[in-house]
PDB file of C-alpha atoms in Angstrom:
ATOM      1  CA  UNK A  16     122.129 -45.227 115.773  1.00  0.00           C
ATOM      2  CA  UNK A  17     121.214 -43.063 113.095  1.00  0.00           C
ATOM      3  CA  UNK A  18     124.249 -40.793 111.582  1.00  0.00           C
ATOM      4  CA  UNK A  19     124.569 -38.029 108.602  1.00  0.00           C
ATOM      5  CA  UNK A  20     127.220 -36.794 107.481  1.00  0.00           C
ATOM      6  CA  UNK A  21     127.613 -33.759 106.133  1.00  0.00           C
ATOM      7  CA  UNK A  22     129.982 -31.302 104.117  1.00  0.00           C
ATOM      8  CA  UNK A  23     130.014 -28.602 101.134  1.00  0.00           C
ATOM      9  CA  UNK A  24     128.062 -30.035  98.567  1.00  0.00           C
ATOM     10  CA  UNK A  25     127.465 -33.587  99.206  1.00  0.00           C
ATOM     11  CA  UNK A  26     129.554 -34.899  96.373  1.00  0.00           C
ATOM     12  CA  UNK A  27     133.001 -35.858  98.232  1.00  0.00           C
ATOM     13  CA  UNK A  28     133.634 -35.825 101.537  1.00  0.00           C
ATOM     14  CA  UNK A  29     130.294 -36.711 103.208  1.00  0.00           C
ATOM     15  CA  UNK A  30     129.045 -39.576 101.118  1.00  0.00           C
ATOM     16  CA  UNK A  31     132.930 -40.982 100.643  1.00  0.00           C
ATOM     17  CA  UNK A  32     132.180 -41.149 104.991  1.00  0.00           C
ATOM     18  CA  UNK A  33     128.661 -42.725 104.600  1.00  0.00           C
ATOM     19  CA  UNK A  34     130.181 -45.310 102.324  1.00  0.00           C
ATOM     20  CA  UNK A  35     133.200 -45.685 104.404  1.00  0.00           C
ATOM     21  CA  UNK A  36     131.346 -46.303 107.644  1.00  0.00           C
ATOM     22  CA  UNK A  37     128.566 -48.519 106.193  1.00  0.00           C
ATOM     23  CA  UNK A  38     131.335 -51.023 105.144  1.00  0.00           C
ATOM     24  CA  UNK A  39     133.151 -50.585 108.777  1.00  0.00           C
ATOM     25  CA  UNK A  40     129.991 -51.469 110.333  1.00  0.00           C
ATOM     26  CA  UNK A  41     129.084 -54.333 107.595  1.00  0.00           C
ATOM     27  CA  UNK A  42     132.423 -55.693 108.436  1.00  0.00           C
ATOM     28  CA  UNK A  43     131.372 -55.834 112.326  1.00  0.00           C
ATOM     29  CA  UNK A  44     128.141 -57.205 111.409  1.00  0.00           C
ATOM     30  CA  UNK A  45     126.567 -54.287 113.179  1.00  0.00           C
ATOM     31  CA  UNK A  46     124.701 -52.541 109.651  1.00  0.00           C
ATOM     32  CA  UNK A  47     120.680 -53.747 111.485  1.00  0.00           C
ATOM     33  CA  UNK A  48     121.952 -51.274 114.535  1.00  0.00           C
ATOM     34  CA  UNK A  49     122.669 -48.630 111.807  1.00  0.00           C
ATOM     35  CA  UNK A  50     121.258 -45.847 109.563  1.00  0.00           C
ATOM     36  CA  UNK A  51     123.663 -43.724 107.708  1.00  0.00           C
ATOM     37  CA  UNK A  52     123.085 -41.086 104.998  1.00  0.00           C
ATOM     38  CA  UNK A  53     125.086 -37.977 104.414  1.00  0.00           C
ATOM     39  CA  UNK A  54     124.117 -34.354 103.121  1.00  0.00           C
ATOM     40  CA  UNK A  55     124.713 -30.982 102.558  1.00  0.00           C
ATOM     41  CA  UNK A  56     124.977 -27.601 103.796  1.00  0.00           C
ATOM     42  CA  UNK A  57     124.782 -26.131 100.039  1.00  0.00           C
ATOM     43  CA  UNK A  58     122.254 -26.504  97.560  1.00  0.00           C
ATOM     44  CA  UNK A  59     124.362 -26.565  94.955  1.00  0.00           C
ATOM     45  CA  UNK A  60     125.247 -29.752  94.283  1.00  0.00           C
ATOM     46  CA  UNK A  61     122.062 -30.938  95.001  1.00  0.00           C
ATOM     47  CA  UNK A  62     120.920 -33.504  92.605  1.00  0.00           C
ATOM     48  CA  UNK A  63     124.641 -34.636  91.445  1.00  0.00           C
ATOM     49  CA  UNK A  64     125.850 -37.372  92.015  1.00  0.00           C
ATOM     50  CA  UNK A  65     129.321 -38.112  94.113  1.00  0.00           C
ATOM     51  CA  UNK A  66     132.481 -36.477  92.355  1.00  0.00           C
ATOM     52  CA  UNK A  67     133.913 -39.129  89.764  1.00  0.00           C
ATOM     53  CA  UNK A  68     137.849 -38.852  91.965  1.00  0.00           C
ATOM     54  CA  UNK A  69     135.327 -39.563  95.160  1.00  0.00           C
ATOM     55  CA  UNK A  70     134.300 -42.903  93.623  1.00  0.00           C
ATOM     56  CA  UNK A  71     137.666 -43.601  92.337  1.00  0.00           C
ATOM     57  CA  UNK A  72     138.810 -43.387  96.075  1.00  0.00           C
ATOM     58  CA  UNK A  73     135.903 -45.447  97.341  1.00  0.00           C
ATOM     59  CA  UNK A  74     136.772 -48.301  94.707  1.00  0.00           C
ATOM     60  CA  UNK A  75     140.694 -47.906  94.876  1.00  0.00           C
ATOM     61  CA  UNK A  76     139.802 -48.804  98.675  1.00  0.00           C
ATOM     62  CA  UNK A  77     137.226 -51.843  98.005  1.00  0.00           C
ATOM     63  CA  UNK A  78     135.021 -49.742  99.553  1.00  0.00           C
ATOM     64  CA  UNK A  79     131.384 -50.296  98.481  1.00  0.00           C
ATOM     65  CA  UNK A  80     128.715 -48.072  97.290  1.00  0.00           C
ATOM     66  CA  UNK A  81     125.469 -46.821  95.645  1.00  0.00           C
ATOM     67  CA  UNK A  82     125.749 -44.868  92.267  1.00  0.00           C
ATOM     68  CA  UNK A  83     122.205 -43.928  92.636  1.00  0.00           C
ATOM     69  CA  UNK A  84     123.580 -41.222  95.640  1.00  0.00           C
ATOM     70  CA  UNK A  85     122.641 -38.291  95.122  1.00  0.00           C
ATOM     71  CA  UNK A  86     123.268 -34.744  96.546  1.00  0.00           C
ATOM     72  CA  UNK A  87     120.713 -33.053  98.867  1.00  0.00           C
ATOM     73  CA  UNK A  88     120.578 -30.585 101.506  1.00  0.00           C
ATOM     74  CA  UNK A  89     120.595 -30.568 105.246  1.00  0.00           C
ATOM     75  CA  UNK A  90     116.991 -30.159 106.711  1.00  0.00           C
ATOM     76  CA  UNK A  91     115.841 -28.903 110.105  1.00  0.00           C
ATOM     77  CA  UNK A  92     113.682 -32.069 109.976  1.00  0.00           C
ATOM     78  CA  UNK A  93     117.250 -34.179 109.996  1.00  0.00           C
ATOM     79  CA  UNK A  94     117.921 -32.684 113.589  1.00  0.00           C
ATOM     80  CA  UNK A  95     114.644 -34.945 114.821  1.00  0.00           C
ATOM     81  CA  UNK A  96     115.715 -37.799 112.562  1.00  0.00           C
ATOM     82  CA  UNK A  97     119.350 -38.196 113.230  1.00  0.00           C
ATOM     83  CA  UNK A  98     121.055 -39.481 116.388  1.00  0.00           C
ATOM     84  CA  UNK A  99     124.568 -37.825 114.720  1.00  0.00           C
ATOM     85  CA  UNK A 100     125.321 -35.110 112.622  1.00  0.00           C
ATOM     86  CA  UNK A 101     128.938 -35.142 111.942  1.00  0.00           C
ATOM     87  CA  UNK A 102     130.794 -31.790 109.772  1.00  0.00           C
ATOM     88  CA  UNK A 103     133.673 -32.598 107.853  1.00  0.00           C
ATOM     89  CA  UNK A 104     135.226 -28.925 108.653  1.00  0.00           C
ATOM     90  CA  UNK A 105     134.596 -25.752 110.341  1.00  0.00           C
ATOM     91  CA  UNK A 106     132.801 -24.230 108.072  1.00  0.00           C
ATOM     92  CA  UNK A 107     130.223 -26.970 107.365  1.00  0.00           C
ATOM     93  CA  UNK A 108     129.358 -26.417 110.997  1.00  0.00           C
ATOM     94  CA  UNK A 109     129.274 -22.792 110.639  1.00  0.00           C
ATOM     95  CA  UNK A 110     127.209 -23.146 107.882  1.00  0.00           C
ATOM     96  CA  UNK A 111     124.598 -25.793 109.199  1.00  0.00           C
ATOM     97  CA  UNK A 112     123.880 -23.289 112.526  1.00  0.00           C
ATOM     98  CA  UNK A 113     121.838 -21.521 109.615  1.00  0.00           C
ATOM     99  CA  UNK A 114     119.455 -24.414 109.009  1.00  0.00           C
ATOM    100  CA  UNK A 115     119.829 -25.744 112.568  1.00  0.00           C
ATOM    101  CA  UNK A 116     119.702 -23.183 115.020  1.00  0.00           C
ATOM    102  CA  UNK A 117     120.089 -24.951 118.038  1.00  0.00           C
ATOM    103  CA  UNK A 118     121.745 -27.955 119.423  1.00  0.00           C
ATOM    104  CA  UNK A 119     120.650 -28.664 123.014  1.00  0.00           C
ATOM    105  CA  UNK A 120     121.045 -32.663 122.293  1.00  0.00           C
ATOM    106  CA  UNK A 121     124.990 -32.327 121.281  1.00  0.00           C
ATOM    107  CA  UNK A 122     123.901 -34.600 118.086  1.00  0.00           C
ATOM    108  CA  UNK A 123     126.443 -31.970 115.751  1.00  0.00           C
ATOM    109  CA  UNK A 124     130.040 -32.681 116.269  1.00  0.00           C
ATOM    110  CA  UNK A 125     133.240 -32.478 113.782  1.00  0.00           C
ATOM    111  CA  UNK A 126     134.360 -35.548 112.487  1.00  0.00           C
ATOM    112  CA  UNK A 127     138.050 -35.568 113.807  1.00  0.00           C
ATOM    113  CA  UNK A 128     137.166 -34.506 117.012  1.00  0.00           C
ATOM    114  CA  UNK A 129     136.277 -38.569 117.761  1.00  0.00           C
ATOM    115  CA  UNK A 130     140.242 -38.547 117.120  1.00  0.00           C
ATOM    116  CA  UNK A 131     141.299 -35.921 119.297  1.00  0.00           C
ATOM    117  CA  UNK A 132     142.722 -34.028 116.751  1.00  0.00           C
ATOM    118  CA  UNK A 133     140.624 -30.492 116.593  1.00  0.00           C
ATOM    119  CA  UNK A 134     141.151 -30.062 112.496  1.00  0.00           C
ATOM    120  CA  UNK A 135     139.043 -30.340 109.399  1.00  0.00           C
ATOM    121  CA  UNK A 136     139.067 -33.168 107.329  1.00  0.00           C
ATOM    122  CA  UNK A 137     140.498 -31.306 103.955  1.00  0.00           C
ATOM    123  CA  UNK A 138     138.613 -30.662 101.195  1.00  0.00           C
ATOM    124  CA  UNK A 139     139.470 -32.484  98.315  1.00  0.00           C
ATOM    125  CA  UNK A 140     138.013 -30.649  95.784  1.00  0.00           C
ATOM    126  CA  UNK A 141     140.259 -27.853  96.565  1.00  0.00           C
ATOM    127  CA  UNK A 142     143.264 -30.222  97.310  1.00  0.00           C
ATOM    128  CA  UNK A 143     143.084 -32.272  94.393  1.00  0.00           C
ATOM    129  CA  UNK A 144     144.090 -34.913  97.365  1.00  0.00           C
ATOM    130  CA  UNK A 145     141.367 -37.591  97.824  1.00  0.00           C
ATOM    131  CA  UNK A 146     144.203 -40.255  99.684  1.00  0.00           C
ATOM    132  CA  UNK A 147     144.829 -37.462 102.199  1.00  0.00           C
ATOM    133  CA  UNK A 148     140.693 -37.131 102.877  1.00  0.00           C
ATOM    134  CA  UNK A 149     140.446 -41.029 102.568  1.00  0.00           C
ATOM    135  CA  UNK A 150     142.472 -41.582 105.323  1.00  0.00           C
ATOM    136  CA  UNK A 151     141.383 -38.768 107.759  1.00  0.00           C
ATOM    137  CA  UNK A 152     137.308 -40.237 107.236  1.00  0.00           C
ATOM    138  CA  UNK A 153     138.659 -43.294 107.566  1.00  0.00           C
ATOM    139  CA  UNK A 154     140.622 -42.890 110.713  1.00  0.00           C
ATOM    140  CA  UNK A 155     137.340 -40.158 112.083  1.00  0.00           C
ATOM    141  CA  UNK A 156     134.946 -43.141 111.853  1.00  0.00           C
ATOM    142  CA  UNK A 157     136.904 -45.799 112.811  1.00  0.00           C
ATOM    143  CA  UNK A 158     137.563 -43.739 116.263  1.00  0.00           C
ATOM    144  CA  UNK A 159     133.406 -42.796 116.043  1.00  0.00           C
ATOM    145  CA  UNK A 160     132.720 -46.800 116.140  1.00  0.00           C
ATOM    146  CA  UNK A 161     135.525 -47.119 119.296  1.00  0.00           C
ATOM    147  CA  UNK A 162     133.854 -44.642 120.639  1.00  0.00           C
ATOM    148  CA  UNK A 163     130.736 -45.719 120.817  1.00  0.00           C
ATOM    149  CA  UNK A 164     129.873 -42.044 119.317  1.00  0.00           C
ATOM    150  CA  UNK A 165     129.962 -40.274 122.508  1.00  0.00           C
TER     151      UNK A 165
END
């Protein structure tokens, strides 16, 4: 199963989920049955690395990851490469109709939908809260991997 996330800028919210579900599936032993990456629908922050209070986060929750990550862009090329594309908020997939037209595989979904709860994962770099967006990735990919990302 190949997976992206995406959000904004590619600094917070998507790469603290690429992180978050590369150590849920390490934990299950399932990481050769996965390929997760994460990007964005904005250029810029393209380049950057993630958001120093995104890393805190990640550590604060033993959760591993690469400090080479760095920002980039959503592609049309990432619809044939990806078995998921999962928005963090409304807008994101508002915003990624622009690059990718047309979904007539259903690969582009909303994160918290695999919850059941219709909302946006918050953005923390408006909230200042990066708890509050820990927990709803968290609890979004946790209900993806029950799921079997239907």
């Amino acid at each position: 199963m190949k997976v992206l996330f995406v959000c904004h800028g590619n600094i917070c919210r998507s790469p603290m989920a690429e992180f978050i579900l590369k150590a849920l599936v390490k934990a299950r032993g399932l990481q050769d049955s996965y390929h997760i990456e994460s990007a964005a629908v904005s250029s810029e922050e393209s380049g950057n690395p993630i958001y120093p209070p995104a890393k805190r986060s990640l550590t604060q929750h033993g959760v591993p990851f690469d400090p080479a990550k760095r920002a980039r862009r959503v592609s049309a090329e990432d619809y044939r490469n990806f078995d998921r594309i999962i928005c963090m908020d409304a807008s994101n997939l508002r915003l990624i109709r622009r690059i990718i037209p047309e979904d007539p595989e259903g690969k582009i979904h909303l994160l918290m939908s695999y919850t059941g709860v219709g909302r946006d994962v918050a953005d923390p770099w408006y909230t200042g809260d990066f708890e509050e967006a820990f927990q709803d990735i968290l609890a979004g990919c946790e209900a993806m991997l029950r799921g079997g990302f239907a």
